[in-house]
Short mmCIF file of N, CA, C and O in Angstrom, two decimals:
data_model
loop_
_atom_site.label_atom_id
_atom_site.label_comp_id
_atom_site.label_asym_id
_atom_site.label_seq_id
_atom_site.Cartn_x
_atom_site.Cartn_y
_atom_site.Cartn_z
N GLN E 132 6.14 -9.01 -116.00
CA GLN E 132 5.90 -7.61 -115.64
C GLN E 132 5.33 -7.56 -114.23
O GLN E 132 4.48 -8.36 -113.86
N VAL E 133 5.81 -6.61 -113.44
CA VAL E 133 5.34 -6.43 -112.07
C VAL E 133 4.81 -5.02 -111.91
O VAL E 133 5.39 -4.06 -112.45
N GLN E 134 3.71 -4.89 -111.20
CA GLN E 134 3.14 -3.57 -110.91
C GLN E 134 2.82 -3.45 -109.44
O GLN E 134 2.37 -4.41 -108.80
N LEU E 135 3.03 -2.25 -108.91
CA LEU E 135 2.57 -1.89 -107.57
C LEU E 135 1.52 -0.81 -107.76
O LEU E 135 1.80 0.24 -108.35
N VAL E 136 0.30 -1.08 -107.28
CA VAL E 136 -0.80 -0.15 -107.49
C VAL E 136 -1.32 0.31 -106.14
O VAL E 136 -1.81 -0.51 -105.34
N GLU E 137 -1.21 1.62 -105.90
CA GLU E 137 -1.68 2.19 -104.64
C GLU E 137 -3.11 2.68 -104.78
O GLU E 137 -3.56 3.05 -105.88
N SER E 138 -3.80 2.73 -103.66
CA SER E 138 -5.14 3.30 -103.61
C SER E 138 -5.40 3.79 -102.19
O SER E 138 -4.68 3.43 -101.26
N GLY E 139 -6.45 4.62 -102.05
CA GLY E 139 -6.87 5.04 -100.72
C GLY E 139 -6.51 6.46 -100.35
O GLY E 139 -6.89 6.93 -99.27
N GLY E 140 -5.80 7.17 -101.21
CA GLY E 140 -5.48 8.55 -100.89
C GLY E 140 -6.71 9.44 -100.98
O GLY E 140 -7.78 9.01 -101.42
N GLY E 141 -6.54 10.69 -100.57
CA GLY E 141 -7.65 11.62 -100.64
C GLY E 141 -7.43 12.83 -99.78
O GLY E 141 -6.31 13.09 -99.32
N LEU E 142 -8.52 13.58 -99.58
CA LEU E 142 -8.50 14.79 -98.78
C LEU E 142 -9.18 14.51 -97.43
O LEU E 142 -10.28 13.95 -97.40
N VAL E 143 -8.53 14.90 -96.36
CA VAL E 143 -9.07 14.67 -95.03
C VAL E 143 -8.70 15.85 -94.14
O VAL E 143 -7.69 16.52 -94.37
N GLN E 144 -9.53 16.10 -93.15
CA GLN E 144 -9.24 17.15 -92.19
C GLN E 144 -8.22 16.68 -91.17
O GLN E 144 -8.11 15.48 -90.89
N ALA E 145 -7.52 17.63 -90.59
CA ALA E 145 -6.56 17.29 -89.53
C ALA E 145 -7.27 16.53 -88.42
O ALA E 145 -8.40 16.86 -88.05
N GLY E 146 -6.58 15.48 -87.94
CA GLY E 146 -7.17 14.61 -86.94
C GLY E 146 -7.90 13.42 -87.51
O GLY E 146 -8.27 12.50 -86.77
N GLY E 147 -8.11 13.43 -88.80
CA GLY E 147 -8.83 12.34 -89.45
C GLY E 147 -7.93 11.17 -89.78
O GLY E 147 -6.75 11.14 -89.43
N SER E 148 -8.51 10.19 -90.49
CA SER E 148 -7.79 8.96 -90.81
C SER E 148 -7.96 8.60 -92.28
O SER E 148 -8.97 8.94 -92.90
N LEU E 149 -6.98 7.90 -92.79
CA LEU E 149 -7.04 7.32 -94.12
C LEU E 149 -6.32 5.98 -94.08
O LEU E 149 -5.42 5.77 -93.26
N ARG E 150 -6.71 5.09 -94.99
CA ARG E 150 -6.03 3.81 -95.12
C ARG E 150 -5.58 3.65 -96.56
O ARG E 150 -6.40 3.62 -97.48
N LEU E 151 -4.28 3.53 -96.74
CA LEU E 151 -3.71 3.31 -98.06
C LEU E 151 -3.49 1.81 -98.28
O LEU E 151 -3.19 1.07 -97.35
N SER E 152 -3.65 1.41 -99.53
CA SER E 152 -3.38 0.03 -99.92
C SER E 152 -2.42 0.02 -101.09
O SER E 152 -2.43 0.92 -101.92
N CYS E 153 -1.61 -1.03 -101.14
CA CYS E 153 -0.71 -1.22 -102.28
C CYS E 153 -0.69 -2.70 -102.61
O CYS E 153 -0.29 -3.52 -101.78
N ALA E 154 -1.12 -3.01 -103.82
CA ALA E 154 -1.17 -4.39 -104.26
C ALA E 154 -0.11 -4.63 -105.32
O ALA E 154 -0.02 -3.89 -106.31
N ALA E 155 0.68 -5.66 -105.11
CA ALA E 155 1.69 -6.06 -106.09
C ALA E 155 1.10 -7.15 -106.98
O ALA E 155 0.51 -8.12 -106.48
N SER E 156 1.26 -6.99 -108.29
CA SER E 156 0.71 -7.97 -109.22
C SER E 156 1.74 -8.31 -110.28
O SER E 156 2.68 -7.56 -110.52
N GLY E 157 1.52 -9.44 -110.93
CA GLY E 157 2.43 -9.89 -111.97
C GLY E 157 3.05 -11.23 -111.59
O GLY E 157 2.58 -11.93 -110.71
N SER E 158 4.14 -11.54 -112.26
CA SER E 158 4.80 -12.83 -112.04
C SER E 158 5.74 -12.73 -110.84
O SER E 158 6.96 -12.70 -110.98
N ILE E 159 5.15 -12.72 -109.66
CA ILE E 159 5.92 -12.52 -108.43
C ILE E 159 6.32 -13.84 -107.81
O ILE E 159 5.48 -14.70 -107.57
N GLY E 160 7.61 -14.00 -107.58
CA GLY E 160 8.10 -15.21 -106.93
C GLY E 160 8.05 -15.06 -105.42
O GLY E 160 7.47 -15.88 -104.72
N SER E 161 8.64 -14.01 -104.89
CA SER E 161 8.60 -13.75 -103.45
C SER E 161 8.86 -12.27 -103.21
O SER E 161 9.52 -11.60 -104.01
N ILE E 162 8.31 -11.79 -102.10
CA ILE E 162 8.49 -10.39 -101.72
C ILE E 162 9.27 -10.34 -100.42
O ILE E 162 8.88 -10.98 -99.44
N TYR E 163 10.36 -9.59 -100.42
CA TYR E 163 11.18 -9.48 -99.21
C TYR E 163 10.62 -8.41 -98.29
O TYR E 163 10.32 -8.66 -97.13
N VAL E 164 10.49 -7.20 -98.81
CA VAL E 164 9.94 -6.11 -98.00
C VAL E 164 8.94 -5.32 -98.83
O VAL E 164 9.05 -5.24 -100.06
N MET E 165 7.97 -4.74 -98.12
CA MET E 165 7.06 -3.77 -98.73
C MET E 165 6.96 -2.60 -97.78
O MET E 165 6.92 -2.78 -96.56
N GLY E 166 6.92 -1.42 -98.35
CA GLY E 166 6.88 -0.26 -97.47
C GLY E 166 6.32 0.96 -98.17
O GLY E 166 5.86 0.90 -99.31
N TRP E 167 6.36 2.07 -97.43
CA TRP E 167 5.81 3.33 -97.92
C TRP E 167 6.83 4.46 -97.76
O TRP E 167 7.55 4.53 -96.75
N TYR E 168 6.85 5.31 -98.75
CA TYR E 168 7.62 6.55 -98.73
C TYR E 168 6.66 7.67 -99.08
O TYR E 168 5.55 7.43 -99.59
N ARG E 169 7.07 8.90 -98.84
CA ARG E 169 6.24 10.04 -99.23
C ARG E 169 7.12 11.20 -99.68
O ARG E 169 8.28 11.30 -99.30
N GLN E 170 6.51 12.04 -100.51
CA GLN E 170 7.22 13.21 -101.02
C GLN E 170 6.28 14.40 -101.01
O GLN E 170 5.26 14.40 -101.72
N ALA E 171 6.63 15.38 -100.21
CA ALA E 171 5.86 16.62 -100.14
C ALA E 171 6.40 17.58 -101.19
O ALA E 171 7.55 17.48 -101.62
N PRO E 172 5.60 18.57 -101.60
CA PRO E 172 6.05 19.54 -102.60
C PRO E 172 7.34 20.23 -102.17
O PRO E 172 7.44 20.72 -101.04
N GLY E 173 8.30 20.24 -103.06
CA GLY E 173 9.57 20.91 -102.78
C GLY E 173 10.50 20.17 -101.85
O GLY E 173 11.55 20.71 -101.48
N LYS E 174 10.15 18.94 -101.48
CA LYS E 174 10.99 18.17 -100.56
C LYS E 174 11.41 16.85 -101.19
O LYS E 174 10.82 16.40 -102.17
N GLN E 175 12.43 16.26 -100.59
CA GLN E 175 12.88 14.95 -101.08
C GLN E 175 11.95 13.85 -100.59
O GLN E 175 11.27 13.99 -99.57
N ARG E 176 11.94 12.76 -101.32
CA ARG E 176 11.17 11.61 -100.90
C ARG E 176 11.75 11.07 -99.59
O ARG E 176 12.98 10.97 -99.45
N GLU E 177 10.87 10.71 -98.67
CA GLU E 177 11.33 10.24 -97.36
C GLU E 177 10.65 8.94 -96.97
O GLU E 177 9.52 8.65 -97.37
N PHE E 178 11.34 8.18 -96.15
CA PHE E 178 10.83 6.92 -95.64
C PHE E 178 9.69 7.15 -94.66
O PHE E 178 9.73 8.08 -93.85
N VAL E 179 8.67 6.30 -94.74
CA VAL E 179 7.54 6.36 -93.81
C VAL E 179 7.47 5.10 -92.94
O VAL E 179 7.49 5.17 -91.73
N ALA E 180 7.37 3.94 -93.59
CA ALA E 180 7.22 2.70 -92.84
C ALA E 180 7.58 1.52 -93.73
O ALA E 180 7.48 1.61 -94.96
N VAL E 181 7.97 0.41 -93.09
CA VAL E 181 8.32 -0.79 -93.84
C VAL E 181 7.86 -2.03 -93.08
O VAL E 181 7.80 -2.03 -91.85
N PHE E 182 7.50 -3.07 -93.85
CA PHE E 182 7.09 -4.35 -93.29
C PHE E 182 7.91 -5.43 -93.98
O PHE E 182 7.83 -5.59 -95.20
N THR E 183 8.70 -6.16 -93.22
CA THR E 183 9.58 -7.15 -93.83
C THR E 183 8.90 -8.52 -93.90
O THR E 183 7.84 -8.75 -93.31
N ARG E 184 9.55 -9.44 -94.63
CA ARG E 184 8.97 -10.78 -94.84
C ARG E 184 8.77 -11.52 -93.53
O ARG E 184 7.83 -12.30 -93.39
N ASP E 185 9.69 -11.27 -92.57
CA ASP E 185 9.56 -11.94 -91.27
C ASP E 185 8.77 -11.11 -90.28
O ASP E 185 8.93 -11.26 -89.06
N ALA E 186 7.95 -10.19 -90.80
CA ALA E 186 6.97 -9.44 -90.01
C ALA E 186 7.57 -8.40 -89.08
O ALA E 186 6.92 -7.99 -88.11
N ASN E 187 8.78 -7.97 -89.35
CA ASN E 187 9.32 -6.83 -88.62
C ASN E 187 8.82 -5.54 -89.24
O ASN E 187 8.65 -5.46 -90.47
N THR E 188 8.58 -4.54 -88.41
CA THR E 188 8.14 -3.25 -88.91
C THR E 188 9.06 -2.14 -88.39
O THR E 188 9.71 -2.29 -87.35
N ASN E 189 9.10 -1.07 -89.15
CA ASN E 189 9.89 0.09 -88.74
C ASN E 189 9.18 1.34 -89.26
O ASN E 189 8.56 1.31 -90.33
N TYR E 190 9.25 2.41 -88.47
CA TYR E 190 8.54 3.63 -88.80
C TYR E 190 9.46 4.84 -88.70
O TYR E 190 10.39 4.87 -87.88
N ALA E 191 9.16 5.85 -89.49
CA ALA E 191 9.81 7.15 -89.31
C ALA E 191 9.33 7.73 -87.98
O ALA E 191 8.19 7.52 -87.56
N ASP E 192 10.22 8.47 -87.33
CA ASP E 192 9.86 9.06 -86.02
C ASP E 192 8.62 9.94 -86.13
O ASP E 192 7.81 10.00 -85.20
N SER E 193 8.46 10.61 -87.26
CA SER E 193 7.37 11.56 -87.43
C SER E 193 5.99 10.90 -87.47
O SER E 193 4.98 11.59 -87.30
N VAL E 194 5.94 9.60 -87.70
CA VAL E 194 4.64 8.92 -87.81
C VAL E 194 4.42 7.86 -86.73
O VAL E 194 3.33 7.28 -86.65
N LYS E 195 5.43 7.61 -85.92
CA LYS E 195 5.29 6.59 -84.87
C LYS E 195 4.12 6.92 -83.95
O LYS E 195 3.94 8.05 -83.53
N GLY E 196 3.33 5.90 -83.66
CA GLY E 196 2.17 6.08 -82.79
C GLY E 196 0.93 6.55 -83.51
O GLY E 196 -0.17 6.53 -82.95
N ARG E 197 1.07 6.97 -84.76
CA ARG E 197 -0.08 7.42 -85.55
C ARG E 197 -0.36 6.53 -86.76
O ARG E 197 -1.50 6.34 -87.14
N PHE E 198 0.69 6.01 -87.37
CA PHE E 198 0.56 5.17 -88.56
C PHE E 198 0.86 3.72 -88.20
O PHE E 198 1.71 3.44 -87.35
N THR E 199 0.15 2.81 -88.87
CA THR E 199 0.39 1.38 -88.69
C THR E 199 0.47 0.71 -90.05
O THR E 199 -0.45 0.85 -90.87
N ILE E 200 1.56 -0.02 -90.26
CA ILE E 200 1.71 -0.76 -91.51
C ILE E 200 1.36 -2.22 -91.25
O ILE E 200 1.68 -2.78 -90.20
N SER E 201 0.68 -2.82 -92.22
CA SER E 201 0.34 -4.23 -92.12
C SER E 201 0.42 -4.85 -93.51
O SER E 201 0.51 -4.13 -94.52
N ARG E 202 0.41 -6.17 -93.54
CA ARG E 202 0.63 -6.85 -94.82
C ARG E 202 -0.24 -8.09 -94.91
O ARG E 202 -0.40 -8.83 -93.93
N ASP E 203 -0.79 -8.31 -96.07
CA ASP E 203 -1.53 -9.53 -96.39
C ASP E 203 -0.68 -10.33 -97.35
O ASP E 203 -0.58 -9.99 -98.54
N TYR E 204 -0.03 -11.38 -96.83
CA TYR E 204 0.91 -12.15 -97.64
C TYR E 204 0.19 -12.82 -98.81
O TYR E 204 0.74 -12.90 -99.92
N ALA E 205 -1.01 -13.32 -98.57
CA ALA E 205 -1.74 -14.05 -99.61
C ALA E 205 -2.11 -13.16 -100.78
O ALA E 205 -2.17 -13.59 -101.93
N LYS E 206 -2.37 -11.88 -100.48
CA LYS E 206 -2.79 -10.95 -101.53
C LYS E 206 -1.64 -10.08 -102.04
O LYS E 206 -1.86 -9.21 -102.87
N ASN E 207 -0.44 -10.30 -101.54
CA ASN E 207 0.72 -9.46 -101.91
C ASN E 207 0.38 -7.98 -101.76
O ASN E 207 0.68 -7.17 -102.64
N THR E 208 -0.24 -7.66 -100.65
CA THR E 208 -0.72 -6.30 -100.42
C THR E 208 -0.19 -5.77 -99.09
O THR E 208 -0.12 -6.52 -98.11
N VAL E 209 0.15 -4.50 -99.09
CA VAL E 209 0.56 -3.83 -97.87
C VAL E 209 -0.37 -2.65 -97.64
O VAL E 209 -0.85 -2.03 -98.60
N TYR E 210 -0.67 -2.41 -96.37
CA TYR E 210 -1.58 -1.34 -96.00
C TYR E 210 -0.87 -0.33 -95.10
O TYR E 210 0.08 -0.68 -94.38
N LEU E 211 -1.36 0.90 -95.12
CA LEU E 211 -0.87 1.91 -94.21
C LEU E 211 -2.08 2.60 -93.60
O LEU E 211 -2.77 3.36 -94.28
N GLN E 212 -2.35 2.30 -92.34
CA GLN E 212 -3.42 2.96 -91.63
C GLN E 212 -2.86 4.22 -91.00
O GLN E 212 -1.92 4.15 -90.21
N MET E 213 -3.44 5.35 -91.39
CA MET E 213 -2.93 6.64 -90.93
C MET E 213 -4.00 7.31 -90.06
O MET E 213 -5.08 7.63 -90.57
N ASN E 214 -3.69 7.49 -88.80
CA ASN E 214 -4.61 8.12 -87.86
C ASN E 214 -4.05 9.45 -87.38
O ASN E 214 -2.84 9.69 -87.48
N ASN E 215 -4.93 10.26 -86.84
CA ASN E 215 -4.52 11.58 -86.30
C ASN E 215 -3.64 12.32 -87.32
O ASN E 215 -2.55 12.80 -86.98
N LEU E 216 -4.13 12.41 -88.53
CA LEU E 216 -3.35 13.03 -89.60
C LEU E 216 -3.15 14.52 -89.34
O LEU E 216 -4.03 15.19 -88.76
N LYS E 217 -1.99 15.01 -89.77
CA LYS E 217 -1.61 16.40 -89.59
C LYS E 217 -1.36 17.03 -90.96
O LYS E 217 -1.03 16.33 -91.92
N PRO E 218 -1.49 18.35 -91.06
CA PRO E 218 -1.21 19.00 -92.36
C PRO E 218 0.17 18.66 -92.90
O PRO E 218 0.34 18.55 -94.12
N GLU E 219 1.13 18.45 -92.03
CA GLU E 219 2.48 18.12 -92.50
C GLU E 219 2.59 16.70 -93.05
O GLU E 219 3.63 16.32 -93.58
N ASP E 220 1.54 15.92 -92.95
CA ASP E 220 1.51 14.60 -93.58
C ASP E 220 1.12 14.70 -95.06
O ASP E 220 1.16 13.69 -95.78
N THR E 221 0.74 15.89 -95.50
CA THR E 221 0.36 16.07 -96.89
C THR E 221 1.53 15.75 -97.81
O THR E 221 2.62 16.30 -97.65
N ALA E 222 1.30 14.84 -98.75
CA ALA E 222 2.36 14.39 -99.66
C ALA E 222 1.78 13.39 -100.64
O ALA E 222 0.65 12.93 -100.48
N VAL E 223 2.59 13.07 -101.64
CA VAL E 223 2.29 11.91 -102.47
C VAL E 223 2.94 10.70 -101.80
O VAL E 223 4.14 10.74 -101.49
N TYR E 224 2.16 9.67 -101.55
CA TYR E 224 2.64 8.47 -100.88
C TYR E 224 2.92 7.39 -101.92
O TYR E 224 2.06 7.07 -102.74
N TYR E 225 4.12 6.85 -101.84
CA TYR E 225 4.57 5.85 -102.79
C TYR E 225 4.78 4.51 -102.11
O TYR E 225 5.41 4.43 -101.04
N CYS E 226 4.31 3.46 -102.75
CA CYS E 226 4.58 2.11 -102.31
C CYS E 226 5.92 1.65 -102.88
O CYS E 226 6.28 2.00 -104.02
N ASN E 227 6.66 0.88 -102.10
CA ASN E 227 7.97 0.39 -102.52
C ASN E 227 8.11 -1.07 -102.10
O ASN E 227 7.65 -1.45 -101.02
N ALA E 228 8.71 -1.87 -102.97
CA ALA E 228 8.87 -3.28 -102.62
C ALA E 228 10.16 -3.84 -103.21
O ALA E 228 10.56 -3.46 -104.32
N ASP E 229 10.79 -4.70 -102.45
CA ASP E 229 11.89 -5.53 -102.95
C ASP E 229 11.30 -6.90 -103.21
O ASP E 229 10.85 -7.57 -102.28
N LEU E 230 11.29 -7.30 -104.45
CA LEU E 230 10.68 -8.58 -104.76
C LEU E 230 11.44 -9.28 -105.87
O LEU E 230 12.21 -8.69 -106.60
N ARG E 231 11.17 -10.58 -105.94
CA ARG E 231 11.81 -11.39 -106.97
C ARG E 231 10.74 -11.93 -107.91
O ARG E 231 9.73 -12.47 -107.45
N ARG E 232 10.97 -11.76 -109.17
CA ARG E 232 10.03 -12.29 -110.16
C ARG E 232 10.24 -13.78 -110.32
O ARG E 232 11.33 -14.30 -110.05
N VAL E 233 9.22 -14.47 -110.73
CA VAL E 233 9.29 -15.91 -110.91
C VAL E 233 10.40 -16.23 -111.90
O VAL E 233 10.44 -15.69 -113.01
N GLY E 234 11.31 -17.12 -111.48
CA GLY E 234 12.38 -17.57 -112.36
C GLY E 234 13.52 -16.58 -112.53
O GLY E 234 14.45 -16.85 -113.31
N ILE E 235 13.46 -15.45 -111.84
CA ILE E 235 14.51 -14.44 -111.99
C ILE E 235 15.13 -14.14 -110.64
O ILE E 235 14.44 -13.97 -109.66
N TRP E 236 16.45 -14.06 -110.63
CA TRP E 236 17.21 -13.72 -109.42
C TRP E 236 18.10 -12.55 -109.78
O TRP E 236 18.63 -12.51 -110.87
N PRO E 237 18.34 -11.57 -109.01
CA PRO E 237 18.01 -11.44 -107.59
C PRO E 237 16.75 -10.61 -107.35
O PRO E 237 15.96 -10.41 -108.26
N TYR E 238 16.61 -10.12 -106.13
CA TYR E 238 15.52 -9.23 -105.79
C TYR E 238 15.74 -7.88 -106.48
O TYR E 238 16.87 -7.42 -106.63
N THR E 239 14.65 -7.28 -106.87
CA THR E 239 14.67 -5.98 -107.55
C THR E 239 13.73 -5.04 -106.83
O THR E 239 12.69 -5.46 -106.31
N ASN E 240 14.08 -3.76 -106.82
CA ASN E 240 13.26 -2.75 -106.16
C ASN E 240 12.25 -2.15 -107.14
O ASN E 240 12.60 -1.80 -108.27
N TYR E 241 11.00 -2.04 -106.68
CA TYR E 241 9.93 -1.47 -107.51
C TYR E 241 9.23 -0.35 -106.76
O TYR E 241 9.13 -0.37 -105.52
N TRP E 242 8.68 0.60 -107.54
CA TRP E 242 7.90 1.70 -107.00
C TRP E 242 6.51 1.71 -107.62
O TRP E 242 6.35 1.38 -108.79
N GLY E 243 5.54 2.15 -106.84
CA GLY E 243 4.22 2.42 -107.38
C GLY E 243 4.16 3.81 -107.96
O GLY E 243 5.14 4.56 -107.93
N GLN E 244 2.99 4.16 -108.49
CA GLN E 244 2.84 5.44 -109.16
C GLN E 244 2.54 6.58 -108.19
O GLN E 244 2.63 7.76 -108.56
N GLY E 245 2.17 6.25 -106.97
CA GLY E 245 1.90 7.26 -105.95
C GLY E 245 0.42 7.57 -105.81
O GLY E 245 -0.35 7.47 -106.77
N THR E 246 0.04 7.96 -104.60
CA THR E 246 -1.32 8.39 -104.33
C THR E 246 -1.26 9.63 -103.44
O THR E 246 -0.48 9.69 -102.49
N GLN E 247 -2.07 10.61 -103.78
CA GLN E 247 -2.01 11.90 -103.08
C GLN E 247 -2.79 11.85 -101.77
O GLN E 247 -3.95 11.38 -101.74
N VAL E 248 -2.16 12.33 -100.72
CA VAL E 248 -2.83 12.51 -99.43
C VAL E 248 -2.73 13.99 -99.07
O VAL E 248 -1.63 14.56 -99.03
N THR E 249 -3.88 14.60 -98.85
CA THR E 249 -3.92 16.01 -98.49
C THR E 249 -4.67 16.17 -97.18
O THR E 249 -5.81 15.70 -97.05
N VAL E 250 -4.02 16.81 -96.22
CA VAL E 250 -4.61 17.02 -94.89
C VAL E 250 -4.82 18.51 -94.69
O VAL E 250 -3.86 19.29 -94.70
N SER E 251 -6.07 18.90 -94.53
CA SER E 251 -6.39 20.32 -94.35
C SER E 251 -6.42 20.66 -92.86
O SER E 251 -6.79 19.84 -92.02
N SER E 252 -6.06 21.89 -92.57
CA SER E 252 -6.01 22.33 -91.15
C SER E 252 -7.35 22.92 -90.72
O SER E 252 -8.25 23.14 -91.51
#
């Protein structure tokens, strides 16, 4: 069994910062990519940022220069540092990972349960 557990969401004023964490646990063999998506009320889920196994990163245009994704390989954890938050960043943030379970091939995509981020104006 594999789980992705997010933490760090909350309520913050515009211009403030939050740091999200997502820890993958279970019988994990290897993780290819870990990233973040978000879904605002009434909107489709959208890509935010991704960190690949070879340390490449990619960001949505809307968060470039404000958000930073990082990864702790030893802890199977990915972080999202969010600075200069705006009301339009309000959404449920979901962790996503492509990983392989021990003894099982191929890689499978997993989602976390989500963490709410609310930015007040």
